[in-house]
Short mmCIF file of C-alpha atoms and ligand atoms in Angstrom, two decimals:
data_model
loop_
_atom_site.label_atom_id
_atom_site.label_comp_id
_atom_site.label_asym_id
_atom_site.label_seq_id
_atom_site.Cartn_x
_atom_site.Cartn_y
_atom_site.Cartn_z
CA MET A 1 56.27 0.82 -33.91
CA ILE A 2 53.81 -2.16 -32.78
CA ASN A 3 54.12 -6.09 -33.12
CA ARG A 4 51.21 -8.67 -32.50
CA ARG A 5 51.72 -10.09 -29.18
CA LYS A 6 52.58 -6.53 -27.68
CA PHE A 7 48.74 -5.40 -29.12
CA ILE A 8 47.22 -8.52 -27.48
CA SER A 9 48.33 -8.33 -24.33
CA ALA A 10 46.96 -4.48 -24.57
CA SER A 11 43.44 -5.36 -25.83
CA ALA A 12 42.62 -7.72 -22.87
CA VAL A 13 41.33 -10.67 -25.25
CA SER A 14 39.60 -12.95 -22.26
CA SER A 15 37.86 -14.98 -23.46
CA LEU A 16 35.76 -16.34 -26.24
CA ALA A 17 32.17 -14.41 -24.75
CA ALA A 18 34.08 -11.11 -25.27
CA LEU A 19 34.58 -11.61 -28.45
CA ILE A 20 31.97 -13.17 -29.55
CA GLY A 21 29.40 -9.73 -30.33
CA LYS A 22 31.85 -7.38 -29.81
CA LYS A 23 31.71 -5.02 -32.46
CA ALA A 24 34.80 -5.33 -35.15
CA TRP A 25 37.17 -2.99 -35.24
CA ALA A 26 36.37 -0.05 -37.46
CA SER A 27 39.06 0.28 -40.35
CA GLU A 28 38.05 2.00 -43.07
CA ALA A 29 34.92 2.20 -45.61
CA PRO A 30 35.08 -0.89 -48.12
CA ALA A 31 36.81 0.15 -51.38
CA ILE A 32 34.77 0.95 -54.07
CA VAL A 33 35.89 0.25 -57.16
CA LYS A 34 33.80 1.46 -60.54
CA GLY A 35 34.29 -1.14 -63.91
CA LYS A 36 36.67 -3.98 -64.60
CA PRO A 37 39.34 -4.57 -64.71
CA VAL A 38 40.42 -4.99 -60.73
CA VAL A 39 43.19 -6.75 -58.34
CA ILE A 40 43.99 -7.35 -54.96
CA SER A 41 46.90 -8.63 -52.87
CA THR A 42 47.66 -9.46 -49.28
CA TRP A 43 49.61 -7.19 -47.22
CA ASP A 44 51.65 -4.43 -47.43
CA ALA A 45 54.20 -5.90 -50.58
CA GLY A 46 50.74 -6.40 -51.95
CA LEU A 47 50.63 -3.18 -53.61
CA ALA A 48 54.47 -3.42 -55.96
CA ALA A 49 52.94 -7.00 -56.90
CA ASN A 50 49.36 -4.95 -57.99
CA LYS A 51 51.77 -3.04 -60.48
CA GLY A 52 53.14 -6.20 -61.98
CA ALA A 53 49.35 -7.13 -62.59
CA TRP A 54 49.09 -4.40 -64.17
CA GLU A 55 51.14 -4.58 -66.74
CA ILE A 56 48.64 -7.40 -67.42
CA LEU A 57 45.22 -6.21 -67.02
CA GLY A 58 45.94 -2.69 -68.01
CA LYS A 59 46.11 -3.76 -71.55
CA SER A 60 43.07 -6.13 -70.99
CA GLY A 61 45.54 -9.18 -70.44
CA ARG A 62 43.75 -12.64 -69.21
CA ALA A 63 43.66 -13.07 -64.92
CA LEU A 64 45.79 -15.95 -64.93
CA ASP A 65 48.89 -14.56 -66.16
CA ALA A 66 48.34 -11.00 -64.52
CA VAL A 67 47.88 -13.25 -61.13
CA GLU A 68 51.07 -14.71 -62.36
CA ALA A 69 53.20 -12.24 -62.72
CA GLY A 70 51.93 -9.79 -60.18
CA VAL A 71 53.39 -12.34 -57.37
CA ARG A 72 57.02 -12.91 -59.31
CA VAL A 73 57.10 -8.98 -58.82
CA THR A 74 57.29 -10.29 -54.31
CA GLU A 75 59.32 -13.63 -54.74
CA ASP A 76 61.59 -11.95 -56.90
CA SER A 77 62.79 -9.32 -54.18
CA LEU A 78 65.15 -11.40 -52.46
CA ASN A 79 64.63 -8.35 -49.41
CA CYS A 80 61.41 -10.12 -49.02
CA CYS A 81 59.05 -12.49 -46.19
CA VAL A 82 58.49 -15.36 -49.95
CA GLY A 83 60.81 -16.91 -52.49
CA LEU A 84 64.35 -17.82 -51.71
CA GLY A 85 65.25 -14.70 -49.95
CA ALA A 86 63.01 -15.22 -47.47
CA ASN A 87 63.46 -17.30 -43.77
CA PRO A 88 64.56 -20.62 -43.85
CA ASP A 89 62.78 -23.93 -42.10
CA ARG A 90 64.33 -24.78 -38.27
CA ASP A 91 66.93 -26.79 -40.22
CA GLY A 92 68.22 -23.83 -42.07
CA PHE A 93 66.10 -24.37 -45.55
CA VAL A 94 64.58 -21.87 -47.24
CA THR A 95 61.23 -24.22 -48.96
CA LEU A 96 58.38 -22.90 -50.28
CA ASP A 97 54.85 -23.09 -51.76
CA ALA A 98 52.16 -21.69 -54.20
CA CYS A 99 48.98 -22.66 -56.12
CA ILE A 100 47.85 -20.66 -59.41
CA MET A 101 43.74 -21.39 -60.14
CA ASP A 102 42.36 -19.60 -63.41
CA GLU A 103 38.63 -19.29 -64.24
CA ASN A 104 37.88 -23.01 -65.99
CA PHE A 105 38.68 -24.10 -62.27
CA ASN A 106 41.73 -25.57 -63.37
CA CYS A 107 44.56 -25.55 -60.69
CA GLY A 108 48.66 -26.12 -59.83
CA SER A 109 50.15 -26.49 -57.15
CA VAL A 110 53.89 -26.99 -55.83
CA ALA A 111 54.88 -27.34 -52.14
CA PHE A 112 57.89 -28.19 -49.65
CA LEU A 113 59.96 -27.05 -53.43
CA GLU A 114 63.74 -25.69 -52.34
CA ARG A 115 66.55 -23.84 -54.67
CA ILE A 116 63.36 -22.80 -57.35
CA LYS A 117 62.93 -18.81 -57.56
CA HIS A 118 59.51 -18.43 -59.12
CA PRO A 119 56.75 -21.49 -57.32
CA ILE A 120 54.22 -19.82 -59.22
CA SER A 121 55.43 -20.38 -62.70
CA VAL A 122 56.27 -24.43 -61.77
CA ALA A 123 52.74 -24.14 -60.37
CA ARG A 124 51.07 -22.99 -63.28
CA ARG A 125 53.65 -25.57 -65.29
CA VAL A 126 51.70 -28.48 -63.51
CA MET A 127 48.56 -26.90 -64.21
CA GLU A 128 49.16 -27.40 -67.86
CA LYS A 129 51.81 -29.60 -68.69
CA THR A 130 50.39 -32.43 -66.19
CA PRO A 131 47.63 -34.73 -65.76
CA HIS A 132 47.83 -33.66 -61.69
CA VAL A 133 47.13 -30.73 -59.44
CA MET A 134 50.09 -30.74 -56.67
CA LEU A 135 53.92 -31.94 -56.98
CA VAL A 136 56.12 -31.80 -54.06
CA GLY A 137 59.09 -32.12 -53.04
CA SER A 138 62.12 -33.19 -54.70
CA GLY A 139 59.17 -34.16 -57.45
CA ALA A 140 58.02 -30.38 -57.53
CA GLN A 141 62.47 -29.38 -58.27
CA GLN A 142 62.78 -32.35 -61.13
CA PHE A 143 60.04 -31.23 -62.34
CA ALA A 144 61.33 -27.73 -62.61
CA VAL A 145 64.68 -28.16 -63.56
CA ALA A 146 62.82 -30.58 -66.55
CA GLU A 147 60.92 -27.16 -67.22
CA GLY A 148 64.10 -25.36 -67.52
CA PHE A 149 63.50 -23.07 -64.73
CA PRO A 150 67.46 -22.63 -63.55
CA LEU A 151 68.24 -24.61 -60.00
CA GLU A 152 69.53 -21.94 -57.68
CA GLU A 153 72.04 -21.71 -54.93
CA GLN A 154 71.11 -22.88 -52.04
CA LYS A 155 71.86 -19.90 -49.88
CA LEU A 156 70.74 -17.36 -47.14
CA SER A 157 70.15 -14.20 -47.76
CA LEU A 158 71.93 -12.17 -45.80
CA ASP A 159 69.16 -11.29 -43.54
CA ALA A 160 67.65 -14.55 -43.50
CA GLN A 161 71.09 -15.50 -42.64
CA ARG A 162 71.35 -13.36 -39.36
CA SER A 163 67.55 -13.87 -38.39
CA TYR A 164 68.11 -17.46 -38.80
CA GLU A 165 71.25 -16.52 -36.48
CA GLU A 166 69.44 -15.32 -33.83
CA TRP A 167 66.50 -17.73 -33.68
CA LEU A 168 69.07 -20.63 -33.65
CA LYS A 169 70.10 -18.83 -30.08
CA LYS A 170 67.28 -20.37 -29.02
CA SER A 171 65.90 -22.85 -30.67
CA GLU A 172 62.10 -21.87 -30.04
CA TYR A 173 59.70 -23.85 -31.67
CA LYS A 174 57.28 -21.49 -31.60
CA PRO A 175 55.63 -20.73 -34.53
CA VAL A 176 54.82 -16.57 -34.65
CA ILE A 177 53.08 -15.78 -37.40
CA ASN A 178 52.06 -12.08 -39.50
CA ILE A 179 53.54 -9.70 -36.70
CA GLU A 180 52.21 -6.60 -37.34
CA ASN A 181 54.57 -4.29 -37.44
CA LYS A 182 52.91 -1.59 -39.18
CA GLY A 183 55.38 1.62 -38.35
CA ASN A 184 56.05 1.69 -41.82
CA ALA A 185 53.56 0.32 -43.00
CA SER A 186 52.20 3.09 -45.45
CA THR A 187 55.64 4.43 -46.05
CA SER A 188 57.05 1.11 -47.76
CA PHE A 189 56.23 -1.76 -50.69
CA ALA A 190 58.43 -3.55 -49.02
CA PRO A 191 57.51 -5.90 -46.37
CA ALA A 192 57.95 -4.69 -42.47
CA LYS A 193 60.84 -6.47 -40.61
CA LEU A 194 60.69 -6.46 -36.75
CA ALA A 195 64.14 -5.08 -34.75
CA ASN A 196 64.91 -8.63 -34.57
CA GLY A 197 65.01 -9.27 -37.64
CA GLU A 198 62.08 -11.40 -38.21
CA TRP A 199 60.15 -10.83 -41.45
CA ASN A 200 56.29 -9.74 -40.67
CA HIS A 201 54.68 -11.87 -42.78
CA ASP A 202 55.60 -14.63 -45.08
CA THR A 203 52.45 -14.93 -48.25
CA ILE A 204 51.19 -12.80 -50.65
CA GLY A 205 48.24 -13.91 -51.86
CA MET A 206 46.53 -12.03 -55.19
CA VAL A 207 43.14 -12.52 -57.11
CA ALA A 208 42.26 -10.90 -59.90
CA MET A 209 39.44 -10.55 -62.59
CA ASP A 210 39.99 -8.85 -65.86
CA ALA A 211 38.52 -6.66 -68.66
CA ASN A 212 36.45 -10.20 -69.88
CA GLY A 213 35.20 -9.77 -66.14
CA ASN A 214 37.12 -13.64 -65.50
CA LEU A 215 38.51 -14.03 -62.36
CA SER A 216 41.89 -16.03 -61.58
CA GLY A 217 44.15 -16.32 -58.21
CA SER A 218 47.47 -17.02 -57.48
CA CYS A 219 49.36 -17.65 -53.63
CA THR A 220 52.96 -18.30 -52.81
CA THR A 221 54.93 -17.95 -49.91
CA SER A 222 57.74 -19.51 -48.14
CA GLY A 223 55.50 -20.78 -45.13
CA MET A 224 56.35 -20.21 -41.47
CA GLY A 225 59.73 -18.88 -40.75
CA PHE A 226 61.67 -21.44 -38.63
CA LYS A 227 58.74 -23.91 -39.30
CA MET A 228 59.53 -27.73 -39.15
CA ARG A 229 61.20 -29.60 -41.77
CA GLY A 230 58.25 -30.51 -44.10
CA ARG A 231 55.70 -28.99 -42.90
CA LEU A 232 53.05 -26.86 -45.02
CA GLY A 233 50.78 -24.64 -44.73
CA ASP A 234 48.03 -23.58 -46.99
CA SER A 235 49.25 -21.48 -49.62
CA PRO A 236 49.52 -24.54 -51.65
CA ILE A 237 46.60 -25.98 -50.97
CA ILE A 238 43.86 -25.32 -53.37
CA GLY A 239 41.05 -24.38 -51.55
CA ALA A 240 42.32 -23.79 -48.22
CA GLY A 241 44.67 -20.60 -48.96
CA LEU A 242 43.30 -20.30 -52.56
CA TYR A 243 39.91 -20.65 -54.08
CA VAL A 244 38.53 -19.09 -57.69
CA ASP A 245 35.08 -19.93 -59.13
CA ASN A 246 34.17 -17.95 -62.14
CA GLU A 247 30.43 -17.65 -61.87
CA VAL A 248 30.88 -16.49 -57.91
CA GLY A 249 34.45 -15.12 -56.90
CA ALA A 250 37.73 -15.43 -55.69
CA CYS A 251 39.68 -15.46 -52.04
CA THR A 252 43.29 -16.03 -50.74
CA ALA A 253 44.09 -16.70 -47.05
CA THR A 254 46.98 -15.46 -45.21
CA GLY A 255 48.39 -16.55 -41.27
CA GLN A 256 48.30 -19.27 -39.71
CA GLY A 257 47.85 -21.67 -42.36
CA GLU A 258 46.85 -25.03 -39.96
CA ASP A 259 43.74 -23.19 -39.18
CA VAL A 260 42.86 -22.15 -42.52
CA ILE A 261 42.87 -25.60 -43.62
CA ARG A 262 41.26 -26.96 -40.80
CA VAL A 263 38.27 -25.14 -42.59
CA SER A 264 38.85 -24.94 -45.69
CA GLY A 265 39.54 -21.33 -45.51
CA SER A 266 39.04 -19.99 -49.15
CA HIS A 267 36.35 -22.20 -50.18
CA THR A 268 34.57 -21.93 -47.23
CA VAL A 269 34.37 -17.87 -48.27
CA VAL A 270 33.79 -18.10 -51.76
CA GLU A 271 30.23 -20.36 -51.15
CA LEU A 272 29.04 -18.12 -48.37
CA MET A 273 29.49 -15.51 -51.20
CA ARG A 274 27.83 -17.93 -53.70
CA GLN A 275 24.50 -17.59 -50.36
CA GLY A 276 24.71 -13.93 -51.37
CA LEU A 277 26.75 -13.15 -49.20
CA SER A 278 29.42 -9.54 -49.82
CA PRO A 279 32.98 -10.39 -49.84
CA GLU A 280 33.38 -8.55 -46.55
CA ALA A 281 30.59 -10.73 -44.57
CA ALA A 282 32.00 -13.63 -46.28
CA CYS A 283 35.18 -13.66 -45.15
CA LYS A 284 34.00 -12.27 -41.59
CA LYS A 285 32.03 -15.78 -40.95
CA ALA A 286 34.88 -17.35 -42.09
CA ILE A 287 36.71 -16.11 -39.73
CA GLU A 288 33.91 -16.22 -37.00
CA ARG A 289 33.95 -19.58 -37.07
CA ILE A 290 37.66 -19.83 -36.91
CA VAL A 291 37.58 -18.25 -33.83
CA ARG A 292 35.12 -20.31 -32.56
CA ILE A 293 37.32 -23.20 -33.17
CA LYS A 294 39.85 -21.66 -31.59
CA LYS A 295 38.30 -19.76 -28.35
CA ASP A 296 41.02 -18.21 -26.39
CA LYS A 297 43.21 -19.50 -28.52
CA ILE A 298 43.01 -17.09 -31.38
CA LYS A 299 45.60 -15.35 -29.03
CA ASP A 300 48.22 -16.84 -30.39
CA ILE A 301 47.22 -16.50 -34.14
CA GLN A 302 46.49 -14.48 -36.74
CA VAL A 303 44.00 -15.49 -40.34
CA ALA A 304 42.77 -12.86 -42.68
CA PHE A 305 41.22 -13.35 -45.72
CA LEU A 306 40.19 -11.03 -48.55
CA ALA A 307 37.92 -12.04 -51.38
CA LEU A 308 36.04 -10.53 -55.20
CA ASN A 309 33.28 -12.00 -56.30
CA LYS A 310 31.90 -11.50 -59.33
CA LYS A 311 30.34 -7.81 -59.87
CA GLY A 312 33.50 -6.81 -58.45
CA GLN A 313 32.65 -6.24 -54.90
CA VAL A 314 36.16 -6.80 -52.59
CA GLY A 315 36.17 -7.68 -48.96
CA ALA A 316 39.14 -8.95 -46.19
CA PHE A 317 38.03 -9.93 -42.50
CA ALA A 318 40.93 -10.97 -40.10
CA ILE A 319 40.93 -11.87 -36.61
CA HIS A 320 43.20 -9.29 -35.15
CA LYS A 321 43.57 -5.98 -36.38
CA GLY A 322 47.64 -5.40 -38.26
CA PHE A 323 45.83 -6.66 -41.42
CA SER A 324 46.21 -4.85 -44.73
CA TYR A 325 45.65 -5.36 -48.45
CA ALA A 326 45.96 -3.49 -52.13
CA ILE A 327 44.35 -2.88 -54.53
CA LYS A 328 44.56 -1.85 -58.37
CA SER A 329 41.47 -1.02 -60.60
CA ASN A 330 41.56 1.72 -63.23
CA ASP A 331 40.13 4.63 -60.27
CA VAL A 332 42.44 2.90 -57.20
CA GLU A 333 45.33 2.25 -55.96
CA LYS A 334 46.16 1.68 -52.08
CA LEU A 335 46.32 -0.05 -49.65
CA VAL A 336 43.64 -0.78 -47.27
CA ASN A 337 43.62 -1.43 -43.42
CA ALA A 338 40.83 -4.65 -43.25
CA LYS A 339 38.17 -5.35 -40.28
CA SER A 340 38.79 -7.81 -37.92
CA TRP A 341 37.42 -9.68 -35.04
CA THR A 342 39.70 -8.00 -32.13
CA SER A 343 40.71 -4.00 -31.98
N1 LIG B 1 49.52 -18.32 -44.58
C1 LIG B 1 50.56 -19.19 -44.74
C2 LIG B 1 51.19 -20.38 -43.92
O1 LIG B 1 50.82 -20.66 -42.71
C3 LIG B 1 51.77 -18.04 -43.89
C4 LIG B 1 51.40 -16.66 -44.38
O2 LIG B 1 49.97 -16.72 -44.42
O3 LIG B 1 52.49 -15.86 -43.85
O4 LIG B 1 51.60 -21.06 -43.91
#
């Protein structure tokens, strides 16, 4: 079982100079997808989420409906890193963030939302039923309840309770994100959990192209485990955690949200694809930008981008080894290990 901290110390990453120019870790050949539709999503939980999306895409449904349905599967699972079963903030409350974007630049987002099971669907209602893009906190909750979403009990899942109690012993505020535990990655649809009870990642991002060639995307998260109360990452921010331009492509991000926001990550990747880069090359260039900004500090963070272009080509790139994404099309259904800066 490898976790990211162990991996990093083993890899002896010492300077930016050592990183730049270093050959990226070659994992697997990029998945070649023939035709439409196609859906891709972050991490191992993406396999189950893609199946949910395929219920719609496989019947020639709209990408927007598919990306909502897909990540609802992950939000539904109480044993997961996303949704109400996830780790709480450092005050013991689960707060959720999500956003969604369609093929016409319509977008909606909720952040710091409590006690609502499906933030992604509330984000969609914000997009469709308000003149706004983003609602946060108690206002987002009030809107959700007015829209008929049930207010769930304020209660941690058993696993989250256990890991919170463990965390409280030291109450160390040291955000650790996306610890890759690949021990059971290929055998389990559920996200892996570390021995200390922490989930290995906290987000699912999904982008899809439907049979008509239209793109949409969704992103939903509990954010960083034991985060400061009120902290938001990239996931609910259009342009950071998610971006869709139906003429070009779509991208979603996972990892240390602060560093994704800094470079407007998903929007940057889409703009790089507009300039002609393949999805993988665009993701790599955006990661490179973060590597240059963070210098030696990249050993403390993980960021990954996952993108799909208008031709249906898929690509991803991460700072560190261990980021996986799930892909589903008419002829492919698998988990792919993305390439990364460090090996
Ligand atoms: N990007 C998310 C955040 O910063 C976390 C994650 O991707 O696991 O909140």
